[in-house]
Amino acid sequence: MAAKLGEALGQPIIIDNRPGAVGFVAAENVMRSPADGYTLLLLTTSNTTAGSLYRNVPYDIARDFSPVGRLTTFDHAFFTSANSPHRTLGDVLATARAQPGRINLGSIAVGSGQHLAAELLRSMSGVDMTSVPYRSTPDLMNATTSGDVHIGNEVLAPLMPQVQAGRLRLLAVCSDARFPLLPEVPTVIEAGVPGYVVVSFNGVAAPKGTPDVIIEQFSKEMSRVVTLPEIRERLLELSVRPAPMDPTQFRTFLADETARWAGLIEAAGIPKQ
């Protein structure tokens, strides 16, 4: 989307990756930048969970930033080995109810969206499954294809090559509606867990104090670009949904997500690191 935004705004959009410390490096860098609209932060779900998962977070997403807008959402999915006897998520939950603790539920990185999605399934379904977080997505997928893990959670994009190659089977997507390019895959709600919704996102924020006129202009162009037919098509190919929100909507969304994950993390007993 950067090139299209640059054309509209008359300024090149430079992507400056600042990895490290669960996104703290990038967030703190933007927080301390001038509030002139030239330095912005790409937000993810981890920005709404950080305060509940870590003791020393160097920023407050509500206090230190001004929301610009949401761009996209990422569907999570539960999956199993293509050789698994479980054909549906309902099959897995039925086995877990009949044999408490037998089902291994895999995810990646304690505190990640994938791990929290898995914990939310355990909590909302009321079934006893053994949570097994792995270091990386390849580790999780290998454990699933080998049968060490009975069911896993990951965002769709890295799963699709393995699904298309016939090594993994999708059981359910975690959004409130089926993914447009996977109409045959039900939602977790349809599989028998009412109210279950987990969606990761990308959005943009600016340092606190950035003038409203700049935020509004950038937000307007973001919403236009993310829904351009060629951008929308490419995003869907990557298993990503265009899902723009304006600054006011995005502020409410961030507050709701922060509160929702805080409740889940507390209920799951995940200690702060």
mmCIF file of C-alpha atoms in Angstrom:
data_model
loop_
_atom_site.group_PDB
_atom_site.id
_atom_site.type_symbol
_atom_site.label_atom_id
_atom_site.label_comp_id
_atom_site.label_asym_id
_atom_site.label_seq_id
_atom_site.Cartn_x
_atom_site.Cartn_y
_atom_site.Cartn_z
ATOM 1 C CA MET A 1 0.000 0.000 0.000
ATOM 2 C CA ALA A 2 2.999 2.304 0.521
ATOM 3 C CA ALA A 3 3.436 3.298 -3.129
ATOM 4 C CA LYS A 4 -0.249 4.167 -3.561
ATOM 5 C CA LEU A 5 -0.263 6.218 -0.362
ATOM 6 C CA GLY A 6 2.876 8.030 -1.436
ATOM 7 C CA GLU A 7 1.274 9.015 -4.729
ATOM 8 C CA ALA A 8 -1.811 10.376 -2.982
ATOM 9 C CA LEU A 9 0.074 12.303 -0.296
ATOM 10 C CA GLY A 10 2.881 13.585 -2.479
ATOM 11 C CA GLN A 11 5.468 12.082 -0.130
ATOM 12 C CA PRO A 12 7.356 8.787 -0.310
ATOM 13 C CA ILE A 13 6.280 6.290 2.361
ATOM 14 C CA ILE A 14 9.387 4.666 3.861
ATOM 15 C CA ILE A 15 8.934 1.364 5.699
ATOM 16 C CA ASP A 16 11.385 1.362 8.626
ATOM 17 C CA ASN A 17 11.437 -2.031 10.365
ATOM 18 C CA ARG A 18 12.413 -1.751 14.048
ATOM 19 C CA PRO A 19 12.161 -5.297 15.416
ATOM 20 C CA GLY A 20 12.817 -6.262 19.005
ATOM 21 C CA ALA A 21 11.333 -6.439 22.488
ATOM 22 C CA VAL A 22 7.818 -7.431 21.404
ATOM 23 C CA GLY A 23 7.457 -4.241 19.365
ATOM 24 C CA PHE A 24 8.597 -1.976 22.198
ATOM 25 C CA VAL A 25 11.545 -0.650 20.166
ATOM 26 C CA ALA A 26 9.330 0.558 17.320
ATOM 27 C CA ALA A 27 6.608 1.968 19.579
ATOM 28 C CA GLU A 28 9.000 3.885 21.792
ATOM 29 C CA ASN A 29 10.801 5.308 18.758
ATOM 30 C CA VAL A 30 7.562 6.667 17.308
ATOM 31 C CA MET A 31 6.312 7.887 20.687
ATOM 32 C CA ARG A 32 9.429 10.062 21.045
ATOM 33 C CA SER A 33 9.301 11.390 17.457
ATOM 34 C CA PRO A 34 8.007 14.873 16.594
ATOM 35 C CA ALA A 35 4.212 15.019 16.305
ATOM 36 C CA ASP A 36 4.371 16.344 12.748
ATOM 37 C CA GLY A 37 2.852 13.451 10.804
ATOM 38 C CA TYR A 38 6.163 12.263 9.329
ATOM 39 C CA THR A 39 6.679 9.329 11.694
ATOM 40 C CA LEU A 40 3.855 6.851 12.241
ATOM 41 C CA LEU A 41 3.525 3.479 13.942
ATOM 42 C CA LEU A 42 2.058 0.319 12.423
ATOM 43 C CA LEU A 43 0.003 -1.193 15.223
ATOM 44 C CA THR A 44 -0.753 -4.867 15.723
ATOM 45 C CA THR A 45 -2.721 -6.925 18.220
ATOM 46 C CA SER A 46 0.369 -7.120 20.445
ATOM 47 C CA ASN A 47 0.033 -3.392 21.148
ATOM 48 C CA THR A 48 -3.329 -4.032 22.815
ATOM 49 C CA THR A 49 -2.083 -6.966 24.904
ATOM 50 C CA ALA A 50 1.322 -5.644 26.003
ATOM 51 C CA GLY A 51 0.068 -3.884 29.120
ATOM 52 C CA SER A 52 -1.519 -7.102 30.402
ATOM 53 C CA LEU A 53 1.434 -9.349 29.571
ATOM 54 C CA TYR A 54 4.519 -7.331 30.542
ATOM 55 C CA ARG A 55 5.490 -5.442 33.676
ATOM 56 C CA ASN A 56 7.567 -2.675 32.116
ATOM 57 C CA VAL A 57 5.896 -1.418 28.954
ATOM 58 C CA PRO A 58 7.537 1.862 27.870
ATOM 59 C CA TYR A 59 4.364 3.259 26.328
ATOM 60 C CA ASP A 60 0.603 3.409 26.818
ATOM 61 C CA ILE A 61 -1.307 2.894 23.589
ATOM 62 C CA ALA A 62 -4.185 5.140 24.716
ATOM 63 C CA ARG A 63 -2.113 7.861 26.389
ATOM 64 C CA ASP A 64 0.895 8.230 24.086
ATOM 65 C CA PHE A 65 -0.590 7.875 20.599
ATOM 66 C CA SER A 66 -3.341 9.308 18.433
ATOM 67 C CA PRO A 67 -5.198 6.660 16.379
ATOM 68 C CA VAL A 68 -5.109 7.256 12.616
ATOM 69 C CA GLY A 69 -7.092 4.254 11.438
ATOM 70 C CA ARG A 70 -7.318 0.515 11.032
ATOM 71 C CA LEU A 71 -6.124 -1.033 7.782
ATOM 72 C CA THR A 72 -6.654 -4.787 7.772
ATOM 73 C CA THR A 73 -7.633 -7.802 9.823
ATOM 74 C CA PHE A 74 -6.035 -11.244 9.832
ATOM 75 C CA ASP A 75 -8.144 -14.353 10.260
ATOM 76 C CA HIS A 76 -6.868 -16.935 12.710
ATOM 77 C CA ALA A 77 -7.760 -20.572 12.107
ATOM 78 C CA PHE A 78 -7.717 -23.832 14.006
ATOM 79 C CA PHE A 79 -6.119 -26.629 12.033
ATOM 80 C CA THR A 80 -5.070 -30.246 12.338
ATOM 81 C CA SER A 81 -3.072 -32.809 10.402
ATOM 82 C CA ALA A 82 -4.598 -33.953 7.131
ATOM 83 C CA ASN A 83 -4.308 -37.484 8.560
ATOM 84 C CA SER A 84 -6.205 -36.646 11.743
ATOM 85 C CA PRO A 85 -9.428 -38.545 12.456
ATOM 86 C CA HIS A 86 -10.949 -35.209 13.535
ATOM 87 C CA ARG A 87 -12.797 -33.773 10.552
ATOM 88 C CA THR A 88 -14.308 -30.776 12.340
ATOM 89 C CA LEU A 89 -13.648 -28.588 15.354
ATOM 90 C CA GLY A 90 -16.769 -30.126 16.866
ATOM 91 C CA ASP A 91 -15.066 -33.544 16.652
ATOM 92 C CA VAL A 92 -12.062 -32.193 18.556
ATOM 93 C CA LEU A 93 -14.195 -30.633 21.291
ATOM 94 C CA ALA A 94 -16.235 -33.825 21.653
ATOM 95 C CA THR A 95 -13.035 -35.858 22.129
ATOM 96 C CA ALA A 96 -11.739 -33.316 24.638
ATOM 97 C CA ARG A 97 -14.961 -33.514 26.640
ATOM 98 C CA ALA A 98 -14.903 -37.306 26.656
ATOM 99 C CA GLN A 99 -11.182 -37.516 27.478
ATOM 100 C CA PRO A 100 -10.155 -34.429 29.491
ATOM 101 C CA GLY A 101 -6.543 -33.402 28.979
ATOM 102 C CA ARG A 102 -5.936 -35.779 26.070
ATOM 103 C CA ILE A 103 -6.059 -33.157 23.303
ATOM 104 C CA ASN A 104 -2.866 -31.119 22.839
ATOM 105 C CA LEU A 105 -3.694 -27.574 21.725
ATOM 106 C CA GLY A 106 -0.733 -25.927 19.998
ATOM 107 C CA SER A 107 0.135 -22.278 19.393
ATOM 108 C CA ILE A 108 3.227 -20.083 19.236
ATOM 109 C CA ALA A 109 4.871 -17.769 21.777
ATOM 110 C CA VAL A 110 3.173 -17.322 25.135
ATOM 111 C CA GLY A 111 1.180 -14.091 24.987
ATOM 112 C CA SER A 112 0.946 -13.993 21.180
ATOM 113 C CA GLY A 113 -2.411 -13.620 19.455
ATOM 114 C CA GLN A 114 -2.192 -17.287 18.494
ATOM 115 C CA HIS A 115 -1.581 -18.385 22.091
ATOM 116 C CA LEU A 116 -4.363 -16.156 23.372
ATOM 117 C CA ALA A 117 -6.734 -17.499 20.703
ATOM 118 C CA ALA A 118 -5.998 -21.026 21.904
ATOM 119 C CA GLU A 119 -6.528 -20.052 25.545
ATOM 120 C CA LEU A 120 -9.811 -18.370 24.643
ATOM 121 C CA LEU A 121 -11.039 -21.596 23.017
ATOM 122 C CA ARG A 122 -10.244 -23.542 26.193
ATOM 123 C CA SER A 123 -12.003 -20.948 28.326
ATOM 124 C CA MET A 124 -15.121 -20.396 26.205
ATOM 125 C CA SER A 125 -15.680 -24.051 25.275
ATOM 126 C CA GLY A 126 -15.192 -25.178 28.871
ATOM 127 C CA VAL A 127 -13.161 -28.212 27.812
ATOM 128 C CA ASP A 128 -9.877 -29.432 29.289
ATOM 129 C CA MET A 129 -7.137 -29.354 26.638
ATOM 130 C CA THR A 130 -3.376 -29.209 27.201
ATOM 131 C CA SER A 131 -1.883 -25.933 25.933
ATOM 132 C CA VAL A 132 1.459 -26.387 24.144
ATOM 133 C CA PRO A 133 3.133 -23.162 22.918
ATOM 134 C CA TYR A 134 5.955 -23.581 20.360
ATOM 135 C CA ARG A 135 8.782 -21.212 19.495
ATOM 136 C CA SER A 136 7.807 -20.736 15.844
ATOM 137 C CA THR A 137 5.132 -21.447 13.267
ATOM 138 C CA PRO A 138 7.220 -24.107 11.450
ATOM 139 C CA ASP A 139 7.741 -25.900 14.780
ATOM 140 C CA LEU A 140 4.003 -25.843 15.431
ATOM 141 C CA MET A 141 3.099 -27.093 11.956
ATOM 142 C CA ASN A 142 5.691 -29.897 12.139
ATOM 143 C CA ALA A 143 4.329 -30.973 15.525
ATOM 144 C CA THR A 144 0.817 -31.016 14.093
ATOM 145 C CA THR A 145 1.653 -33.029 10.980
ATOM 146 C CA SER A 146 3.550 -35.536 13.157
ATOM 147 C CA GLY A 147 0.588 -35.914 15.519
ATOM 148 C CA ASP A 148 2.305 -34.512 18.620
ATOM 149 C CA VAL A 149 -0.274 -31.710 18.535
ATOM 150 C CA HIS A 150 -3.896 -32.567 17.773
ATOM 151 C CA ILE A 151 -5.034 -29.024 16.942
ATOM 152 C CA GLY A 152 -3.222 -25.719 16.455
ATOM 153 C CA ASN A 153 -3.982 -22.035 16.005
ATOM 154 C CA GLU A 154 -2.259 -19.688 13.555
ATOM 155 C CA VAL A 155 -3.172 -16.876 11.177
ATOM 156 C CA LEU A 156 -4.248 -18.142 7.777
ATOM 157 C CA ALA A 157 -1.390 -16.884 5.597
ATOM 158 C CA PRO A 158 1.379 -19.326 6.668
ATOM 159 C CA LEU A 159 -1.090 -22.232 6.828
ATOM 160 C CA MET A 160 -2.365 -22.031 3.266
ATOM 161 C CA PRO A 161 0.663 -23.571 1.473
ATOM 162 C CA GLN A 162 0.511 -26.559 3.846
ATOM 163 C CA VAL A 163 -3.256 -26.873 3.383
ATOM 164 C CA GLN A 164 -2.922 -26.710 -0.401
ATOM 165 C CA ALA A 165 -0.136 -29.302 -0.285
ATOM 166 C CA GLY A 166 -2.450 -31.670 1.577
ATOM 167 C CA ARG A 167 -0.499 -31.762 4.841
ATOM 168 C CA LEU A 168 -2.864 -29.743 7.041
ATOM 169 C CA ARG A 169 -6.647 -29.464 7.316
ATOM 170 C CA LEU A 170 -8.462 -26.292 8.346
ATOM 171 C CA LEU A 171 -11.133 -26.868 10.990
ATOM 172 C CA ALA A 172 -12.551 -23.391 11.611
ATOM 173 C CA VAL A 173 -11.741 -19.706 11.203
ATOM 174 C CA CYS A 174 -11.874 -17.477 14.272
ATOM 175 C CA SER A 175 -13.635 -14.411 12.841
ATOM 176 C CA ASP A 176 -17.375 -13.811 12.975
ATOM 177 C CA ALA A 177 -17.817 -14.650 9.271
ATOM 178 C CA ARG A 178 -16.302 -17.191 6.897
ATOM 179 C CA PHE A 179 -13.237 -16.075 4.947
ATOM 180 C CA PRO A 180 -14.279 -15.038 1.402
ATOM 181 C CA LEU A 181 -11.824 -17.362 -0.361
ATOM 182 C CA LEU A 182 -12.583 -20.302 1.976
ATOM 183 C CA PRO A 183 -16.394 -20.501 1.994
ATOM 184 C CA GLU A 184 -16.317 -24.184 2.962
ATOM 185 C CA VAL A 185 -14.513 -23.546 6.274
ATOM 186 C CA PRO A 186 -16.942 -22.731 9.127
ATOM 187 C CA THR A 187 -16.372 -20.266 11.936
ATOM 188 C CA VAL A 188 -15.670 -21.331 15.515
ATOM 189 C CA ILE A 189 -19.109 -19.948 16.375
ATOM 190 C CA GLU A 190 -20.684 -22.256 13.805
ATOM 191 C CA ALA A 191 -18.643 -25.121 15.250
ATOM 192 C CA GLY A 192 -20.418 -24.724 18.571
ATOM 193 C CA VAL A 193 -18.657 -22.005 20.618
ATOM 194 C CA PRO A 194 -21.071 -19.033 20.762
ATOM 195 C CA GLY A 195 -19.489 -15.587 20.868
ATOM 196 C CA TYR A 196 -15.969 -16.767 20.006
ATOM 197 C CA VAL A 197 -14.168 -14.170 17.858
ATOM 198 C CA VAL A 198 -10.424 -13.619 17.529
ATOM 199 C CA VAL A 199 -9.107 -11.307 14.825
ATOM 200 C CA SER A 200 -5.625 -9.824 14.619
ATOM 201 C CA PHE A 201 -5.241 -6.446 12.957
ATOM 202 C CA ASN A 202 -2.943 -3.826 11.515
ATOM 203 C CA GLY A 203 -3.569 -0.138 11.967
ATOM 204 C CA VAL A 204 -1.696 3.139 12.154
ATOM 205 C CA ALA A 205 -1.105 5.561 15.023
ATOM 206 C CA ALA A 206 0.743 8.865 15.316
ATOM 207 C CA PRO A 207 2.571 10.444 18.259
ATOM 208 C CA LYS A 208 0.220 12.193 20.665
ATOM 209 C CA GLY A 209 -0.355 15.779 19.628
ATOM 210 C CA THR A 210 -0.202 15.238 15.877
ATOM 211 C CA PRO A 211 -2.584 17.809 14.314
ATOM 212 C CA ASP A 212 -6.055 16.483 13.520
ATOM 213 C CA VAL A 213 -5.868 17.768 9.938
ATOM 214 C CA ILE A 214 -2.855 15.530 9.265
ATOM 215 C CA ILE A 215 -4.462 12.518 10.914
ATOM 216 C CA GLU A 216 -7.694 12.989 8.982
ATOM 217 C CA GLN A 217 -5.921 13.334 5.636
ATOM 218 C CA PHE A 218 -3.778 10.248 6.191
ATOM 219 C CA SER A 219 -6.749 8.231 7.471
ATOM 220 C CA LYS A 220 -8.888 9.167 4.468
ATOM 221 C CA GLU A 221 -6.195 8.099 1.996
ATOM 222 C CA MET A 222 -5.480 4.867 3.905
ATOM 223 C CA SER A 223 -9.145 3.884 3.740
ATOM 224 C CA ARG A 224 -9.268 4.652 0.020
ATOM 225 C CA VAL A 225 -6.079 2.782 -0.859
ATOM 226 C CA VAL A 226 -6.826 -0.359 1.173
ATOM 227 C CA THR A 227 -10.117 -0.822 -0.708
ATOM 228 C CA LEU A 228 -8.722 -0.261 -4.228
ATOM 229 C CA PRO A 229 -9.618 -3.359 -6.292
ATOM 230 C CA GLU A 230 -6.002 -4.316 -6.995
ATOM 231 C CA ILE A 231 -4.963 -3.862 -3.353
ATOM 232 C CA ARG A 232 -8.021 -5.690 -2.046
ATOM 233 C CA GLU A 233 -7.409 -8.614 -4.403
ATOM 234 C CA ARG A 234 -3.758 -8.896 -3.382
ATOM 235 C CA LEU A 235 -4.624 -8.735 0.316
ATOM 236 C CA LEU A 236 -7.216 -11.492 0.014
ATOM 237 C CA GLU A 237 -4.633 -13.639 -1.805
ATOM 238 C CA LEU A 238 -2.479 -13.198 1.310
ATOM 239 C CA SER A 239 -5.445 -14.205 3.532
ATOM 240 C CA VAL A 240 -5.846 -10.646 4.812
ATOM 241 C CA ARG A 241 -9.125 -8.698 4.884
ATOM 242 C CA PRO A 242 -9.271 -4.967 4.090
ATOM 243 C CA ALA A 243 -11.032 -3.515 7.145
ATOM 244 C CA PRO A 244 -10.609 0.274 7.318
ATOM 245 C CA MET A 245 -11.720 2.340 10.301
ATOM 246 C CA ASP A 246 -11.567 6.094 10.788
ATOM 247 C CA PRO A 247 -9.751 7.603 13.816
ATOM 248 C CA THR A 248 -12.829 7.658 16.057
ATOM 249 C CA GLN A 249 -13.829 4.085 15.235
ATOM 250 C CA PHE A 250 -10.260 2.894 15.654
ATOM 251 C CA ARG A 251 -9.911 4.559 19.073
ATOM 252 C CA THR A 252 -12.994 2.679 20.290
ATOM 253 C CA PHE A 253 -11.741 -0.560 18.734
ATOM 254 C CA LEU A 254 -8.353 -0.255 20.470
ATOM 255 C CA ALA A 255 -9.980 0.391 23.852
ATOM 256 C CA ASP A 256 -12.355 -2.542 23.429
ATOM 257 C CA GLU A 257 -9.575 -4.919 22.332
ATOM 258 C CA THR A 258 -7.326 -3.839 25.198
ATOM 259 C CA ALA A 259 -10.093 -4.467 27.753
ATOM 260 C CA ARG A 260 -11.172 -7.772 26.177
ATOM 261 C CA TRP A 261 -7.676 -9.242 26.128
ATOM 262 C CA ALA A 262 -6.973 -8.014 29.652
ATOM 263 C CA GLY A 263 -9.956 -10.014 30.889
ATOM 264 C CA LEU A 264 -8.909 -13.115 28.966
ATOM 265 C CA ILE A 265 -5.296 -12.952 30.135
ATOM 266 C CA GLU A 266 -6.414 -12.589 33.754
ATOM 267 C CA ALA A 267 -8.912 -15.461 33.429
ATOM 268 C CA ALA A 268 -6.284 -17.689 31.816
ATOM 269 C CA GLY A 269 -3.847 -16.968 34.652
ATOM 270 C CA ILE A 270 -1.035 -15.908 32.320
ATOM 271 C CA PRO A 271 1.576 -14.218 34.541
ATOM 272 C CA LYS A 272 3.179 -10.925 33.585
ATOM 273 C CA GLN A 273 6.725 -11.207 32.309
#
